[in-house]
Amino acid sequence: MGAASQDEFHDFVAARRPTLLRAAMLLTADRGEAEDLLQSALTKTYLAWGRINDRGALDGYVRRTMVNINISWWRRRRLEEYPTDELPDTPIADHTRRSELRDGLDRILDRLPPRQRAAVVLRYYEDLTETEIAEALGVSVGTVKSTVSRAMSKLRDEAAHELASLE
């Protein structure tokens, strides 16, 4: 890659990193995993930089790459993680930068299964269509509709409990 292309990639990352990290955080529900996910996606983007002709589609390219990598990680984790009787220690949430309502929403999103969380994030945070979500997750449009519907129902129930606990 030439110096001009490297500068262009550097400028893209500098400008879009916060937005892309937010999307990664919503996909993974963990800051460390989100940073790893974004780094992996940016590495793949860097390697493909010369083949990406439409620079206006870079955000979509990186988001799609993050979704694909995240799906790959789910599948790998499914084989490596087994339930136990002991719960792991949970980190203390950082309340200095977020409102209680935002923390409540994050906790509710964390409780969703990975596919439901990904579908909700792509639909309502990334504003993708059901067809685009189906392509990104590798499922049918009907599966996206039912997944989002079940997730939203669960979110409504959980939100009612969260709001009651804040009062």
PDB file of C-alpha atoms in Angstrom:
ATOM      1  CA  MET A   1       0.000   0.000   0.000  1.00  0.00           C
ATOM      2  CA  GLY A   2       1.368   3.406  -0.950  1.00  0.00           C
ATOM      3  CA  ALA A   3       1.881   6.311   1.423  1.00  0.00           C
ATOM      4  CA  ALA A   4      -1.207   8.112   0.099  1.00  0.00           C
ATOM      5  CA  SER A   5      -3.379   5.043   0.709  1.00  0.00           C
ATOM      6  CA  GLN A   6      -1.927   4.604   4.193  1.00  0.00           C
ATOM      7  CA  ASP A   7      -2.726   8.248   4.963  1.00  0.00           C
ATOM      8  CA  GLU A   8      -6.247   7.782   3.614  1.00  0.00           C
ATOM      9  CA  PHE A   9      -6.744   4.685   5.789  1.00  0.00           C
ATOM     10  CA  HIS A  10      -5.309   6.510   8.821  1.00  0.00           C
ATOM     11  CA  ASP A  11      -7.689   9.443   8.239  1.00  0.00           C
ATOM     12  CA  PHE A  12     -10.640   7.061   7.904  1.00  0.00           C
ATOM     13  CA  VAL A  13      -9.787   5.288  11.175  1.00  0.00           C
ATOM     14  CA  ALA A  14      -9.212   8.581  13.014  1.00  0.00           C
ATOM     15  CA  ALA A  15     -12.563   9.956  11.850  1.00  0.00           C
ATOM     16  CA  ARG A  16     -14.740   6.848  12.193  1.00  0.00           C
ATOM     17  CA  ARG A  17     -13.206   4.940  15.124  1.00  0.00           C
ATOM     18  CA  PRO A  18     -15.579   6.257  17.830  1.00  0.00           C
ATOM     19  CA  THR A  19     -18.668   5.370  15.791  1.00  0.00           C
ATOM     20  CA  LEU A  20     -17.318   1.975  14.810  1.00  0.00           C
ATOM     21  CA  LEU A  21     -16.258   1.232  18.398  1.00  0.00           C
ATOM     22  CA  ARG A  22     -19.790   2.067  19.574  1.00  0.00           C
ATOM     23  CA  ALA A  23     -21.189  -0.432  17.070  1.00  0.00           C
ATOM     24  CA  ALA A  24     -18.670  -3.043  18.224  1.00  0.00           C
ATOM     25  CA  MET A  25     -19.593  -2.405  21.867  1.00  0.00           C
ATOM     26  CA  LEU A  26     -23.253  -2.938  21.075  1.00  0.00           C
ATOM     27  CA  LEU A  27     -22.458  -6.171  19.248  1.00  0.00           C
ATOM     28  CA  THR A  28     -20.255  -7.631  21.984  1.00  0.00           C
ATOM     29  CA  ALA A  29     -21.522  -5.945  25.191  1.00  0.00           C
ATOM     30  CA  ASP A  30     -17.927  -5.843  26.452  1.00  0.00           C
ATOM     31  CA  ARG A  31     -15.413  -3.011  25.972  1.00  0.00           C
ATOM     32  CA  GLY A  32     -12.389  -5.300  25.677  1.00  0.00           C
ATOM     33  CA  GLU A  33     -14.066  -7.611  23.186  1.00  0.00           C
ATOM     34  CA  ALA A  34     -15.361  -4.586  21.272  1.00  0.00           C
ATOM     35  CA  GLU A  35     -11.861  -3.176  20.926  1.00  0.00           C
ATOM     36  CA  ASP A  36     -10.576  -6.580  19.783  1.00  0.00           C
ATOM     37  CA  LEU A  37     -13.456  -6.884  17.326  1.00  0.00           C
ATOM     38  CA  LEU A  38     -12.856  -3.423  15.876  1.00  0.00           C
ATOM     39  CA  GLN A  39      -9.115  -4.033  15.628  1.00  0.00           C
ATOM     40  CA  SER A  40      -9.697  -7.305  13.773  1.00  0.00           C
ATOM     41  CA  ALA A  41     -12.174  -5.644  11.407  1.00  0.00           C
ATOM     42  CA  LEU A  42      -9.816  -2.728  10.742  1.00  0.00           C
ATOM     43  CA  THR A  43      -6.970  -5.154  10.065  1.00  0.00           C
ATOM     44  CA  LYS A  44      -9.082  -6.945   7.455  1.00  0.00           C
ATOM     45  CA  THR A  45     -10.128  -3.591   6.018  1.00  0.00           C
ATOM     46  CA  TYR A  46      -6.505  -2.470   5.805  1.00  0.00           C
ATOM     47  CA  LEU A  47      -5.571  -5.636   3.941  1.00  0.00           C
ATOM     48  CA  ALA A  48      -8.468  -5.122   1.497  1.00  0.00           C
ATOM     49  CA  TRP A  49      -8.014  -1.345   1.202  1.00  0.00           C
ATOM     50  CA  GLY A  50      -6.708  -1.457  -2.373  1.00  0.00           C
ATOM     51  CA  ARG A  51      -9.690  -3.555  -3.503  1.00  0.00           C
ATOM     52  CA  ILE A  52     -12.358  -1.280  -1.985  1.00  0.00           C
ATOM     53  CA  ASN A  53     -13.393   1.019  -4.806  1.00  0.00           C
ATOM     54  CA  ASP A  54     -16.387   2.723  -3.180  1.00  0.00           C
ATOM     55  CA  ARG A  55     -14.920   4.766  -0.326  1.00  0.00           C
ATOM     56  CA  GLY A  56     -18.442   5.872   0.627  1.00  0.00           C
ATOM     57  CA  ALA A  57     -19.239   2.283   1.627  1.00  0.00           C
ATOM     58  CA  LEU A  58     -16.335   1.914   4.069  1.00  0.00           C
ATOM     59  CA  ASP A  59     -18.511   2.134   7.200  1.00  0.00           C
ATOM     60  CA  GLY A  60     -20.748  -0.610   5.862  1.00  0.00           C
ATOM     61  CA  TYR A  61     -17.743  -2.704   4.909  1.00  0.00           C
ATOM     62  CA  VAL A  62     -16.232  -2.438   8.397  1.00  0.00           C
ATOM     63  CA  ARG A  63     -19.601  -3.073  10.133  1.00  0.00           C
ATOM     64  CA  ARG A  64     -20.212  -6.135   7.951  1.00  0.00           C
ATOM     65  CA  THR A  65     -16.702  -7.351   8.728  1.00  0.00           C
ATOM     66  CA  MET A  66     -17.354  -6.879  12.470  1.00  0.00           C
ATOM     67  CA  VAL A  67     -20.598  -8.836  12.259  1.00  0.00           C
ATOM     68  CA  ASN A  68     -18.892 -11.673  10.363  1.00  0.00           C
ATOM     69  CA  ILE A  69     -16.000 -11.811  12.830  1.00  0.00           C
ATOM     70  CA  ASN A  70     -18.401 -11.677  15.785  1.00  0.00           C
ATOM     71  CA  ILE A  71     -20.441 -14.560  14.358  1.00  0.00           C
ATOM     72  CA  SER A  72     -17.236 -16.530  13.919  1.00  0.00           C
ATOM     73  CA  TRP A  73     -16.348 -15.816  17.554  1.00  0.00           C
ATOM     74  CA  TRP A  74     -19.808 -16.980  18.726  1.00  0.00           C
ATOM     75  CA  ARG A  75     -19.384 -20.263  16.916  1.00  0.00           C
ATOM     76  CA  ARG A  76     -15.919 -20.778  18.326  1.00  0.00           C
ATOM     77  CA  ARG A  77     -17.056 -19.872  21.862  1.00  0.00           C
ATOM     78  CA  ARG A  78     -19.970 -22.256  21.635  1.00  0.00           C
ATOM     79  CA  LEU A  79     -17.437 -25.061  21.425  1.00  0.00           C
ATOM     80  CA  GLU A  80     -15.146 -23.685  24.140  1.00  0.00           C
ATOM     81  CA  GLU A  81     -17.531 -22.451  26.835  1.00  0.00           C
ATOM     82  CA  TYR A  82     -19.462 -24.733  29.114  1.00  0.00           C
ATOM     83  CA  PRO A  83     -21.917 -23.764  31.865  1.00  0.00           C
ATOM     84  CA  THR A  84     -20.808 -24.216  35.464  1.00  0.00           C
ATOM     85  CA  ASP A  85     -22.412 -23.978  38.882  1.00  0.00           C
ATOM     86  CA  GLU A  86     -20.183 -21.035  39.804  1.00  0.00           C
ATOM     87  CA  LEU A  87     -20.832 -17.554  38.498  1.00  0.00           C
ATOM     88  CA  PRO A  88     -17.778 -15.535  37.476  1.00  0.00           C
ATOM     89  CA  ASP A  89     -16.943 -12.272  39.191  1.00  0.00           C
ATOM     90  CA  THR A  90     -18.589  -9.411  37.359  1.00  0.00           C
ATOM     91  CA  PRO A  91     -16.782  -6.128  36.788  1.00  0.00           C
ATOM     92  CA  ILE A  92     -18.040  -2.997  38.469  1.00  0.00           C
ATOM     93  CA  ALA A  93     -19.856  -0.732  36.032  1.00  0.00           C
ATOM     94  CA  ASP A  94     -18.418   2.719  35.425  1.00  0.00           C
ATOM     95  CA  HIS A  95     -21.226   5.124  36.354  1.00  0.00           C
ATOM     96  CA  THR A  96     -19.197   8.299  35.995  1.00  0.00           C
ATOM     97  CA  ARG A  97     -19.810   8.717  32.272  1.00  0.00           C
ATOM     98  CA  ARG A  98     -23.268   7.273  31.824  1.00  0.00           C
ATOM     99  CA  SER A  99     -26.697   8.025  33.097  1.00  0.00           C
ATOM    100  CA  GLU A 100     -28.623   5.455  35.107  1.00  0.00           C
ATOM    101  CA  LEU A 101     -31.020   5.018  32.216  1.00  0.00           C
ATOM    102  CA  ARG A 102     -28.198   4.247  29.783  1.00  0.00           C
ATOM    103  CA  ASP A 103     -26.696   1.775  32.256  1.00  0.00           C
ATOM    104  CA  GLY A 104     -30.087   0.121  32.567  1.00  0.00           C
ATOM    105  CA  LEU A 105     -30.370  -0.205  28.801  1.00  0.00           C
ATOM    106  CA  ASP A 106     -26.866  -1.655  28.587  1.00  0.00           C
ATOM    107  CA  ARG A 107     -27.693  -4.213  31.277  1.00  0.00           C
ATOM    108  CA  ILE A 108     -30.877  -5.202  29.465  1.00  0.00           C
ATOM    109  CA  LEU A 109     -29.041  -5.556  26.145  1.00  0.00           C
ATOM    110  CA  ASP A 110     -26.374  -7.660  27.882  1.00  0.00           C
ATOM    111  CA  ARG A 111     -29.048 -10.150  28.935  1.00  0.00           C
ATOM    112  CA  LEU A 112     -30.134 -10.817  25.357  1.00  0.00           C
ATOM    113  CA  PRO A 113     -28.672 -13.821  23.565  1.00  0.00           C
ATOM    114  CA  PRO A 114     -25.967 -12.837  21.055  1.00  0.00           C
ATOM    115  CA  ARG A 115     -28.126 -13.211  17.929  1.00  0.00           C
ATOM    116  CA  GLN A 116     -30.971 -11.180  19.430  1.00  0.00           C
ATOM    117  CA  ARG A 117     -28.550  -8.480  20.616  1.00  0.00           C
ATOM    118  CA  ALA A 118     -26.909  -8.328  17.185  1.00  0.00           C
ATOM    119  CA  ALA A 119     -30.289  -8.090  15.431  1.00  0.00           C
ATOM    120  CA  VAL A 120     -31.486  -5.269  17.727  1.00  0.00           C
ATOM    121  CA  VAL A 121     -28.201  -3.377  17.431  1.00  0.00           C
ATOM    122  CA  LEU A 122     -28.164  -3.650  13.652  1.00  0.00           C
ATOM    123  CA  ARG A 123     -31.841  -2.686  13.378  1.00  0.00           C
ATOM    124  CA  TYR A 124     -32.155   0.159  15.865  1.00  0.00           C
ATOM    125  CA  TYR A 125     -28.617   1.426  16.408  1.00  0.00           C
ATOM    126  CA  GLU A 126     -27.185   0.925  12.919  1.00  0.00           C
ATOM    127  CA  ASP A 127     -30.573   1.468  11.199  1.00  0.00           C
ATOM    128  CA  LEU A 128     -30.173  -1.448   8.784  1.00  0.00           C
ATOM    129  CA  THR A 129     -33.152  -2.922   6.975  1.00  0.00           C
ATOM    130  CA  GLU A 130     -34.389  -6.412   7.745  1.00  0.00           C
ATOM    131  CA  THR A 131     -32.918  -7.618   4.457  1.00  0.00           C
ATOM    132  CA  GLU A 132     -29.513  -6.133   5.286  1.00  0.00           C
ATOM    133  CA  ILE A 133     -29.619  -7.698   8.752  1.00  0.00           C
ATOM    134  CA  ALA A 134     -30.545 -11.074   7.265  1.00  0.00           C
ATOM    135  CA  GLU A 135     -27.562 -10.860   4.922  1.00  0.00           C
ATOM    136  CA  ALA A 136     -25.226  -9.757   7.723  1.00  0.00           C
ATOM    137  CA  LEU A 137     -26.302 -12.547  10.078  1.00  0.00           C
ATOM    138  CA  GLY A 138     -26.689 -15.184   7.380  1.00  0.00           C
ATOM    139  CA  VAL A 139     -30.336 -15.914   8.185  1.00  0.00           C
ATOM    140  CA  SER A 140     -33.684 -15.398   6.448  1.00  0.00           C
ATOM    141  CA  VAL A 141     -35.701 -12.186   6.682  1.00  0.00           C
ATOM    142  CA  GLY A 142     -38.386 -14.102   8.576  1.00  0.00           C
ATOM    143  CA  THR A 143     -35.806 -15.169  11.154  1.00  0.00           C
ATOM    144  CA  VAL A 144     -34.730 -11.539  11.545  1.00  0.00           C
ATOM    145  CA  LYS A 145     -38.337 -10.457  12.075  1.00  0.00           C
ATOM    146  CA  SER A 146     -39.034 -13.111  14.701  1.00  0.00           C
ATOM    147  CA  THR A 147     -35.652 -12.569  16.398  1.00  0.00           C
ATOM    148  CA  VAL A 148     -36.182  -8.809  16.655  1.00  0.00           C
ATOM    149  CA  SER A 149     -39.765  -9.333  17.816  1.00  0.00           C
ATOM    150  CA  ARG A 150     -38.713 -11.723  20.601  1.00  0.00           C
ATOM    151  CA  ALA A 151     -35.833  -9.436  21.580  1.00  0.00           C
ATOM    152  CA  MET A 152     -38.070  -6.368  21.760  1.00  0.00           C
ATOM    153  CA  SER A 153     -40.601  -8.257  23.865  1.00  0.00           C
ATOM    154  CA  LYS A 154     -37.846  -9.313  26.253  1.00  0.00           C
ATOM    155  CA  LEU A 155     -36.448  -5.768  26.303  1.00  0.00           C
ATOM    156  CA  ARG A 156     -39.872  -4.338  27.201  1.00  0.00           C
ATOM    157  CA  ASP A 157     -40.273  -6.787  30.079  1.00  0.00           C
ATOM    158  CA  GLU A 158     -36.749  -6.194  31.340  1.00  0.00           C
ATOM    159  CA  ALA A 159     -37.130  -2.398  30.977  1.00  0.00           C
ATOM    160  CA  ALA A 160     -40.230  -2.457  33.163  1.00  0.00           C
ATOM    161  CA  HIS A 161     -38.235  -4.220  35.895  1.00  0.00           C
ATOM    162  CA  GLU A 162     -35.267  -1.839  35.490  1.00  0.00           C
ATOM    163  CA  LEU A 163     -37.475   1.248  35.702  1.00  0.00           C
ATOM    164  CA  ALA A 164     -39.218  -0.132  38.773  1.00  0.00           C
ATOM    165  CA  SER A 165     -35.835  -0.648  40.458  1.00  0.00           C
ATOM    166  CA  LEU A 166     -34.800   2.968  39.705  1.00  0.00           C
ATOM    167  CA  GLU A 167     -37.872   4.389  41.467  1.00  0.00           C
TER     168      GLU A 167
END
